Amino acid sequence: MSSFEDLDLSKQLGYAIEDLGFTQPTPIQQEAFPVIRSGKDVVGIAQTGTGKTLGYMLPILQDLKFSKQVNPRVMVLVPTRELVVQVVDEIHKFAKYLNIRVLGIYGGVNMNPQKEMLLQGCDIIVATPGRLYDLALARAVQLKSVKKLVIDEVDVMLDLGFRFQLKNIFELLPEKRQNIMFSATMTEEVDALMDDYFVSPQRIAIALSGT
Ligand code: ADP
Ligand code: MG
């Protein structure tokens, strides 16, 4: 049986996991951890509820060093405002003993408070693509510093017609970056997006339990 100890987590992450009462990593967490840390592009497919958020955040947090830099080094794109709030919340729980600044960005609210928060600087941005792009065009955020891009629920994102917005954002990112996608299903559109932007991605697919 696998345990979090096998991942050799930093003390700070280990304590946070302990506080949450988690005893062992889920299969997607276990498999994604070394691959994401290797720096390769990754596509992870596992059904809803299998712990994909921690699956990508754990390796990222393990390697994210303290910095006073204003511009974000990690960017997580999700399809909805609700998901932004949920993912920011989860990151706060895992990163509670780390000195890391996380910012959630979504549309449907006034842009000015978001601009002000961006001015303060952050390490990780969790955002919906439309609002993030608007803020980037307004020069409220500079995305050239992003080293790791995560697209969560990419199947939903493409179903909602976000492909063009994703393309716009990709153009603002540095070419040298790690691309990470997580999805509950592997669709043709996900495959096509990957073909266009990913460099020899490693696939991690967790079979449905009981099959
Ligand atoms: P997914 O994105 O695959 O749908 P989530 O990342 O939202 O799944 O996680 C689903 C739930 O499982 C969350 O409440 C999360 O806190 C919990 N969880 C994640 N990893 C573990 C773990 N290793 N042990 C116990 N619970 C976990
Ligand atoms: Mg999820």
XYZ file of N, CA and C and ligand atoms in Angstrom:
661
model
N 0.842 -1.197 0.000
C 0.000 0.000 0.000
C 0.880 1.252 0.000
N 0.483 2.228 -0.780
C 1.293 3.441 -0.867
C 0.928 4.399 0.266
N 1.872 5.238 0.629
C 1.558 6.248 1.632
C 2.177 7.570 1.203
N 1.771 8.633 1.865
C 2.335 9.943 1.538
C 3.830 9.978 1.837
N 4.258 9.107 2.764
C 5.688 9.087 3.085
C 6.541 8.716 1.873
N 6.005 7.852 1.006
C 6.760 7.447 -0.193
C 7.057 8.652 -1.091
N 6.257 9.703 -0.969
C 6.457 10.864 -1.840
C 7.546 11.785 -1.299
N 7.952 11.519 -0.063
C 9.029 12.315 0.508
C 8.705 13.814 0.473
N 7.527 14.137 0.998
C 7.045 15.523 0.973
C 7.840 16.409 1.926
N 7.858 17.689 1.627
C 8.469 18.642 2.555
C 7.678 18.580 3.869
N 8.342 18.965 4.951
C 7.687 18.951 6.275
C 6.384 19.734 6.255
N 6.450 20.917 5.635
C 5.277 21.796 5.645
C 4.078 21.145 4.950
N 4.329 20.471 3.849
C 3.240 19.796 3.136
C 2.763 18.588 3.933
N 3.707 17.877 4.501
C 3.368 16.697 5.312
C 2.449 17.057 6.464
N 2.748 18.144 7.160
C 1.901 18.569 8.283
C 0.501 18.952 7.803
N 0.434 19.653 6.671
C -0.879 20.078 6.152
C -1.734 18.861 5.798
N -1.104 17.855 5.168
C -1.819 16.635 4.795
C -2.307 15.917 6.062
N -1.446 15.913 7.072
C -1.796 15.277 8.344
C -2.996 15.987 8.968
N -2.960 17.327 8.976
C -4.071 18.119 9.534
C -5.381 17.782 8.834
N -5.299 17.520 7.522
C -6.514 17.223 6.759
C -6.999 15.798 7.022
N -6.138 15.004 7.630
C -6.517 13.631 7.952
C -6.386 12.676 6.772
N -5.699 13.087 5.714
C -5.507 12.195 4.576
C -4.441 11.160 4.935
N -4.718 9.899 4.658
C -3.751 8.865 5.041
C -2.955 8.325 3.867
N -3.560 8.273 2.684
C -2.772 7.818 1.533
C -3.141 8.547 0.258
N -2.169 8.706 -0.635
C -2.474 9.385 -1.891
C -3.390 8.536 -2.765
N -4.239 9.184 -3.543
C -5.079 8.447 -4.492
C -4.184 8.040 -5.665
N -4.633 7.092 -6.500
C -3.794 6.654 -7.629
C -3.322 7.789 -8.535
N -4.181 8.753 -8.846
C -3.750 9.838 -9.733
C -2.697 10.702 -9.031
N -2.838 10.875 -7.735
C -1.854 11.670 -6.981
C -0.498 10.976 -6.964
N -0.552 9.674 -6.757
C 0.680 8.897 -6.702
C 1.414 8.916 -8.045
N 0.655 8.733 -9.118
C 1.297 8.640 -10.442
C 1.730 10.000 -10.979
N 0.936 11.022 -10.686
C 1.262 12.337 -11.242
C 2.476 12.966 -10.553
N 2.682 12.631 -9.310
C 3.703 13.312 -8.506
C 5.099 13.309 -9.159
N 5.665 12.134 -9.461
C 7.012 12.161 -10.056
C 7.022 12.742 -11.466
N 5.968 12.534 -12.216
C 5.956 13.007 -13.605
C 5.907 14.533 -13.639
N 5.057 15.122 -12.817
C 4.987 16.593 -12.786
C 6.305 17.167 -12.277
N 6.895 16.510 -11.294
C 8.175 17.025 -10.780
C 9.299 16.924 -11.817
N 9.165 15.999 -12.748
C 10.206 15.836 -13.765
C 10.225 17.008 -14.745
N 9.134 17.782 -14.772
C 9.089 18.943 -15.649
C 8.495 18.656 -17.019
N 8.132 17.396 -17.268
C 7.540 17.039 -18.572
C 6.108 17.546 -18.688
N 5.644 17.729 -19.915
C 4.232 18.012 -20.127
C 3.429 16.768 -19.750
N 2.271 16.988 -19.141
C 1.501 15.873 -18.582
C 0.016 16.028 -18.882
N -0.632 14.925 -19.209
C -2.085 14.894 -19.285
C -2.577 13.824 -18.330
N -3.378 14.211 -17.353
C -3.886 13.259 -16.366
C -5.384 13.089 -16.503
N -5.801 11.843 -16.672
C -7.229 11.563 -16.825
C -7.681 10.674 -15.662
N -8.629 11.150 -14.901
C -9.196 10.336 -13.823
C -10.571 10.886 -13.503
N -11.481 10.002 -13.095
C -12.859 10.434 -12.914
C -12.990 11.458 -11.776
N -14.130 12.133 -11.771
C -14.412 13.152 -10.770
C -14.356 12.556 -9.366
N -13.786 13.306 -8.443
C -13.746 12.864 -7.054
C -12.520 12.044 -6.691
N -11.564 11.951 -7.625
C -10.385 11.128 -7.354
C -9.193 11.957 -6.847
N -9.430 13.213 -6.523
C -8.363 14.022 -5.920
C -7.399 14.634 -6.910
N -7.922 15.079 -8.047
C -7.024 15.628 -9.077
C -6.387 16.960 -8.640
N -7.109 17.759 -7.862
C -6.526 19.044 -7.443
C -5.208 18.821 -6.696
N -5.259 17.954 -5.699
C -4.029 17.661 -4.962
C -3.035 16.955 -5.875
N -3.549 16.226 -6.853
C -2.690 15.532 -7.809
C -1.744 16.478 -8.529
N -2.232 17.658 -8.921
C -1.292 18.596 -9.565
C -0.675 19.571 -8.585
N -1.388 19.881 -7.475
C -0.834 20.889 -6.568
C 0.300 20.373 -5.695
N 0.211 19.114 -5.316
C 1.239 18.589 -4.406
C 2.653 18.677 -5.002
N 2.869 18.152 -6.218
C 4.207 18.279 -6.801
C 4.602 19.730 -7.071
N 3.633 20.567 -7.435
C 3.960 21.971 -7.707
C 4.379 22.674 -6.415
N 3.624 22.440 -5.346
C 3.957 23.089 -4.073
C 5.271 22.557 -3.508
N 5.534 21.294 -3.763
C 6.778 20.709 -3.260
C 7.999 21.443 -3.840
N 7.880 21.906 -5.073
C 9.040 22.513 -5.736
C 8.992 24.036 -5.824
N 7.904 24.642 -5.365
C 7.792 26.105 -5.474
C 8.561 26.771 -4.327
N 9.562 27.529 -4.697
C 10.395 28.186 -3.673
C 9.797 29.533 -3.287
N 10.107 29.972 -2.105
C 9.670 31.295 -1.665
C 10.222 32.374 -2.597
N 9.387 33.343 -2.925
C 9.837 34.423 -3.796
C 9.041 35.691 -3.494
N 9.670 36.836 -3.720
C 8.943 38.103 -3.555
C 8.502 38.638 -4.907
N 8.762 37.879 -5.950
C 8.414 38.300 -7.307
C 6.936 38.670 -7.404
N 6.635 39.693 -8.172
C 5.256 40.151 -8.305
C 4.455 39.259 -9.255
N 5.090 38.860 -10.345
C 4.354 38.132 -11.373
C 4.264 36.637 -11.063
N 3.118 36.031 -11.426
C 2.865 34.633 -11.044
C 3.796 33.645 -11.757
N 4.178 32.598 -11.029
C 5.009 31.544 -11.615
C 4.195 30.310 -11.975
N 3.030 30.200 -11.333
C 2.147 29.059 -11.610
C 0.768 29.612 -11.965
N 0.176 29.059 -13.031
C -1.149 29.508 -13.419
C -2.068 28.299 -13.578
N -3.203 28.333 -12.898
C -4.187 27.256 -13.014
C -5.423 27.834 -13.679
N -5.805 27.288 -14.819
C -7.010 27.752 -15.507
C -8.130 26.753 -15.282
N -9.299 27.255 -14.925
C -10.475 26.406 -14.695
C -11.675 27.040 -15.396
N -12.732 26.243 -15.675
C -13.827 26.789 -16.486
C -14.782 27.750 -15.775
N -14.937 27.659 -14.462
C -15.963 28.479 -13.815
C -15.460 29.203 -12.567
N -16.212 30.233 -12.227
C -15.935 31.015 -11.019
C -15.987 30.128 -9.765
N -16.984 29.228 -9.712
C -17.114 28.329 -8.558
C -15.848 27.504 -8.384
N -15.322 27.043 -9.507
C -14.103 26.229 -9.433
C -12.891 27.045 -8.998
N -12.849 28.303 -9.437
C -11.740 29.168 -8.981
C -11.754 29.204 -7.453
N -12.940 29.479 -6.895
C -13.057 29.602 -5.442
C -12.670 28.290 -4.754
N -13.151 27.194 -5.310
C -12.885 25.876 -4.725
C -11.391 25.520 -4.770
N -10.761 25.775 -5.913
C -9.344 25.414 -6.041
C -8.472 26.318 -5.158
N -8.793 27.616 -5.100
C -8.034 28.522 -4.223
C -8.142 28.039 -2.777
N -9.352 27.665 -2.395
C -9.593 27.140 -1.049
C -8.735 25.922 -0.746
N -8.693 25.003 -1.689
C -7.907 23.774 -1.481
C -6.424 24.098 -1.387
N -5.965 24.990 -2.264
C -4.537 25.321 -2.223
C -4.201 25.940 -0.867
N -5.085 26.797 -0.365
C -4.834 27.393 0.954
C -4.688 26.326 2.023
N -5.496 25.277 1.935
C -5.400 24.207 2.941
C -4.068 23.480 2.857
N -3.643 23.144 1.644
C -2.395 22.389 1.498
C -1.180 23.261 1.795
N -1.311 24.550 1.482
C -0.141 25.432 1.579
C -0.133 26.225 2.883
N -0.916 25.785 3.865
C -1.063 26.614 5.070
C 0.236 26.852 5.812
N 1.206 25.944 5.696
C 2.494 26.157 6.372
C 3.570 26.692 5.417
N 3.152 27.012 4.203
C 4.103 27.551 3.225
C 3.831 29.036 3.055
N 4.854 29.766 2.728
C 4.682 31.196 2.527
C 4.417 31.454 1.040
N 3.176 31.159 0.630
C 2.853 31.239 -0.796
C 1.591 32.058 -1.008
N 1.649 32.939 -1.983
C 0.514 33.831 -2.245
C -0.327 33.298 -3.407
N -1.617 33.073 -3.122
C -2.522 32.513 -4.128
C -3.614 33.532 -4.416
N -3.920 33.725 -5.689
C -4.930 34.710 -6.067
C -5.956 34.091 -7.017
N -7.227 34.304 -6.732
C -8.304 33.816 -7.599
C -8.844 34.955 -8.453
N -8.997 34.681 -9.742
C -9.449 35.696 -10.695
C -10.613 35.128 -11.520
N -11.745 35.846 -11.536
C -12.875 35.384 -12.361
C -13.712 36.563 -12.807
N -14.530 36.325 -13.811
C -15.358 37.381 -14.375
C -16.655 37.590 -13.602
N -17.455 38.548 -14.078
C -18.746 38.804 -13.450
C -18.671 39.720 -12.240
N -17.461 40.185 -11.930
C -17.301 41.148 -10.828
C -16.415 42.293 -11.315
N -16.407 43.365 -10.585
C -15.600 44.536 -10.944
C -14.121 44.160 -11.050
N -13.477 44.725 -12.072
C -12.083 44.353 -12.336
C -11.093 45.082 -11.425
N -11.488 46.241 -10.890
C -10.516 47.072 -10.160
C -9.920 46.424 -8.907
N -10.747 45.805 -8.058
C -10.140 45.134 -6.890
C -9.151 44.047 -7.312
N -9.442 43.376 -8.428
C -8.525 42.337 -8.909
C -7.215 42.959 -9.373
N -7.326 44.120 -10.018
C -6.108 44.816 -10.457
C -5.249 45.177 -9.255
N -5.909 45.659 -8.202
C -5.159 46.045 -7.006
C -4.484 44.848 -6.363
N -5.191 43.731 -6.299
C -4.598 42.533 -5.706
C -3.405 42.044 -6.532
N -3.544 42.156 -7.856
C -2.435 41.728 -8.718
C -1.190 42.581 -8.481
N -1.414 43.854 -8.206
C -0.291 44.756 -7.925
C 0.513 44.312 -6.707
N -0.173 43.672 -5.759
C 0.509 43.201 -4.541
C 1.433 42.024 -4.840
N 1.162 41.348 -5.951
C 1.988 40.208 -6.327
C 1.401 38.893 -5.869
N 1.678 37.820 -6.603
C 1.223 36.488 -6.201
C 2.130 35.432 -6.824
N 2.096 34.239 -6.248
C 2.901 33.124 -6.761
C 2.063 32.225 -7.672
N 0.814 32.013 -7.246
C -0.082 31.138 -8.007
C -1.352 31.906 -8.338
N -1.718 31.903 -9.611
C -2.988 32.498 -10.035
C -3.931 31.373 -10.430
N -5.149 31.409 -9.921
C -6.182 30.464 -10.348
C -7.236 31.318 -11.040
N -7.547 31.020 -12.294
C -8.382 31.956 -13.041
C -9.271 31.289 -14.080
N -10.337 31.999 -14.416
C -11.091 31.653 -15.618
C -10.413 32.409 -16.772
N -10.388 31.792 -17.967
C -9.573 32.360 -19.046
C -9.999 33.751 -19.511
N -11.302 34.030 -19.588
C -11.767 35.297 -20.149
C -11.286 36.492 -19.343
N -11.528 36.476 -18.045
C -11.150 37.596 -17.198
C -9.630 37.754 -17.124
N -8.953 36.615 -17.075
C -7.496 36.691 -17.003
C -6.935 37.383 -18.248
N -7.515 37.035 -19.390
C -7.042 37.633 -20.642
C -7.295 39.138 -20.638
N -8.490 39.540 -20.180
C -8.802 40.975 -20.102
C -7.802 41.703 -19.206
N -7.461 41.105 -18.087
C -6.514 41.732 -17.157
C -5.115 41.804 -17.763
N -4.774 40.788 -18.530
C -3.460 40.794 -19.172
C -3.403 41.895 -20.231
N -4.507 42.034 -20.990
C -4.560 43.103 -22.006
C -4.497 44.479 -21.354
N -5.081 44.614 -20.182
C -5.066 45.883 -19.437
C -3.724 46.080 -18.721
N -2.815 45.149 -18.945
C -1.474 45.180 -18.323
C -1.498 45.144 -16.801
N -2.543 44.515 -16.270
C -2.612 44.380 -14.809
C -1.789 43.181 -14.356
N -1.508 42.284 -15.295
C -0.683 41.120 -14.965
C 0.199 40.761 -16.156
N 1.397 40.316 -15.826
C 2.382 39.941 -16.845
C 2.543 38.415 -16.758
N 2.267 37.732 -17.875
C 2.258 36.267 -17.813
C 3.555 35.617 -18.293
N 4.532 36.437 -18.661
C 5.799 35.893 -19.167
C 6.611 35.160 -18.100
N 6.179 35.299 -16.852
C 6.920 34.657 -15.759
C 6.362 33.279 -15.416
N 5.274 32.882 -16.096
C 4.630 31.611 -15.769
C 5.492 30.432 -16.223
N 5.851 29.582 -15.278
C 6.696 28.418 -15.574
C 5.866 27.147 -15.708
N 4.740 27.142 -15.001
C 3.877 25.967 -15.021
C 2.441 26.387 -15.273
N 1.862 25.810 -16.323
C 0.467 26.072 -16.658
C -0.342 24.819 -16.384
N -1.378 24.936 -15.564
C -2.286 23.812 -15.347
C -3.631 24.174 -15.951
N -4.197 23.283 -16.744
C -5.576 23.468 -17.199
C -6.393 22.362 -16.565
N -7.251 22.743 -15.644
C -8.052 21.759 -14.922
C -9.424 21.689 -15.584
N -10.018 20.501 -15.553
C -11.317 20.276 -16.199
C -11.290 20.767 -17.633
N -10.241 20.378 -18.335
C -10.062 20.866 -19.702
C -11.174 20.360 -20.618
N -11.741 19.186 -20.319
C -12.870 18.680 -21.123
C -14.066 19.629 -21.026
N -14.359 20.076 -19.808
C -15.474 21.012 -19.602
C -15.164 22.342 -20.282
N -13.914 22.774 -20.153
C -13.511 24.044 -20.730
C -13.738 24.060 -22.243
N -13.377 22.964 -22.894
C -13.547 22.902 -24.347
C -15.025 22.752 -24.715
N -15.786 22.025 -23.904
C -17.231 21.912 -24.129
C -17.901 23.275 -24.054
N -17.395 24.139 -23.187
C -17.991 25.469 -23.023
C -17.510 26.449 -24.098
N -16.642 25.966 -24.985
C -16.206 26.818 -26.098
C -15.055 27.760 -25.758
N -14.214 27.378 -24.813
C -13.104 28.237 -24.387
C -11.834 28.097 -25.206
N -11.914 27.311 -26.291
C -10.687 27.024 -27.019
C -9.977 28.306 -27.487
N -10.765 29.240 -27.995
C -10.175 30.478 -28.516
C -9.538 31.300 -27.390
N -10.219 31.325 -26.248
C -9.661 32.070 -25.111
C -8.369 31.431 -24.595
N -8.337 30.116 -24.642
C -7.100 29.428 -24.226
C -5.959 29.810 -25.164
N -6.261 29.806 -26.464
C -5.238 30.142 -27.459
C -4.700 31.551 -27.216
N -5.610 32.484 -26.936
C -5.189 33.862 -26.636
C -4.215 33.898 -25.471
N -4.526 33.151 -24.442
C -3.668 33.161 -23.249
C -2.330 32.490 -23.542
N -2.364 31.372 -24.270
C -1.103 30.675 -24.595
C -0.120 31.630 -25.267
N -0.660 32.535 -26.073
C 0.220 33.454 -26.793
C 0.932 34.448 -25.883
N 0.417 34.604 -24.676
C 1.050 35.531 -23.720
C 2.046 34.825 -22.805
N 2.101 33.501 -22.913
C 2.975 32.725 -22.018
C 4.340 32.526 -22.664
N 5.350 32.315 -21.839
C 6.656 32.036 -22.425
C 6.634 30.653 -23.086
N 7.425 30.479 -24.127
C 7.424 29.179 -24.797
C 7.966 28.083 -23.906
N 8.959 28.453 -23.121
C 9.560 27.460 -22.253
C 8.753 27.407 -20.961
N 7.881 26.420 -20.878
C 7.032 26.259 -19.695
C 6.589 24.806 -19.636
N 6.099 24.410 -18.476
C 5.534 23.059 -18.366
C 4.023 23.147 -18.494
N 3.457 22.314 -19.355
C 2.001 22.259 -19.541
C 1.437 21.039 -18.829
N 0.399 21.275 -18.040
C -0.223 20.177 -17.291
C -1.728 20.265 -17.504
N -2.343 19.172 -17.959
C -3.799 19.184 -18.143
C -4.420 18.089 -17.325
N -5.555 18.388 -16.703
C -6.304 17.354 -16.007
C -7.735 17.358 -16.501
N -8.286 16.159 -16.626
C -9.604 16.024 -17.200
C -10.260 14.747 -16.671
N -11.601 14.741 -16.681
C -12.290 13.513 -16.276
C -12.414 12.579 -17.472
N -12.420 13.163 -18.674
C -12.553 12.336 -19.882
C -11.546 12.787 -20.932
N -11.176 11.840 -21.770
C -10.279 12.165 -22.879
C -11.140 12.297 -24.124
N -11.321 13.524 -24.600
C -12.153 13.722 -25.783
C -11.256 14.062 -26.976
N -11.848 14.071 -28.165
C -11.079 14.419 -29.369
C -10.542 15.841 -29.286
N -11.361 16.719 -28.712
C -10.931 18.123 -28.593
C -9.749 18.275 -27.639
N -9.771 17.500 -26.560
C -8.651 17.542 -25.612
C -7.387 17.071 -26.328
N -7.564 16.009 -27.091
C -6.451 15.449 -27.857
C -5.873 16.479 -28.840
N -6.768 17.204 -29.509
C -6.337 18.179 -30.515
C -5.592 19.340 -29.852
N -6.089 19.783 -28.717
C -5.449 20.880 -27.991
C -4.033 20.474 -27.592
N -3.940 19.238 -27.139
C -2.656 18.710 -26.703
C -1.672 18.636 -27.870
N -2.180 18.171 -29.011
C -1.331 18.077 -30.209
C -0.764 19.436 -30.578
N -1.581 20.470 -30.410
C -1.159 21.811 -30.824
C -0.151 22.454 -29.873
N -0.246 22.158 -28.590
C 0.545 22.944 -27.639
C 1.499 22.159 -26.756
N 1.328 20.855 -26.667
C 2.150 20.099 -25.726
C 3.349 19.465 -26.413
N 4.438 19.372 -25.679
C 5.648 18.742 -26.200
C 5.772 17.344 -25.602
N 5.771 16.335 -26.475
C 5.762 14.909 -26.059
C 5.197 14.668 -24.658
N 3.875 14.912 -24.525
C 3.261 14.786 -23.201
C 3.225 13.345 -22.702
N 3.356 13.220 -21.413
C 3.184 11.908 -20.801
C 1.735 11.789 -20.344
N 1.112 10.668 -20.701
C -0.279 10.479 -20.313
C -0.379 9.623 -19.070
N -1.253 10.043 -18.157
C -1.538 9.235 -16.977
C -3.038 9.017 -16.988
N -3.453 7.784 -17.141
C -4.888 7.516 -17.150
C -5.196 6.505 -16.060
N -6.122 6.873 -15.203
C -6.524 5.969 -14.126
C -7.858 5.353 -14.532
N -7.907 4.033 -14.576
C -9.133 3.351 -14.993
C -10.219 3.549 -13.944
N -11.464 3.488 -14.411
C -12.579 3.558 -13.465
C -12.435 2.416 -12.477
N -12.718 2.702 -11.214
C -12.569 1.635 -10.225
C -13.602 0.545 -10.530
N -13.183 -0.681 -10.379
C -14.082 -1.810 -10.625
C -14.113 -2.238 -12.073
N -13.304 -1.615 -12.932
C -13.267 -2.056 -14.322
C -11.880 -2.591 -14.660
P -11.436 15.763 -8.628
O -10.806 17.030 -9.066
O -10.727 14.551 -9.169
O -12.914 15.705 -8.885
P -10.893 16.782 -5.986
O -9.504 17.180 -6.160
O -11.930 17.852 -6.017
O -11.281 15.647 -7.039
O -10.995 15.944 -4.621
C -12.220 15.369 -4.181
C -12.256 15.320 -2.639
O -11.308 14.361 -2.156
C -11.860 16.635 -1.999
O -12.741 16.887 -0.926
C -10.447 16.394 -1.496
O -10.154 17.211 -0.376
C -10.474 14.925 -1.156
N -9.147 14.266 -1.252
C -8.188 14.533 -2.173
N -7.110 13.741 -2.001
C -7.393 12.937 -0.936
C -6.647 11.900 -0.257
N -5.443 11.544 -0.658
N -7.248 11.300 0.804
C -8.497 11.690 1.200
N -9.240 12.643 0.595
C -8.702 13.264 -0.459
Mg -11.223 18.690 -10.088
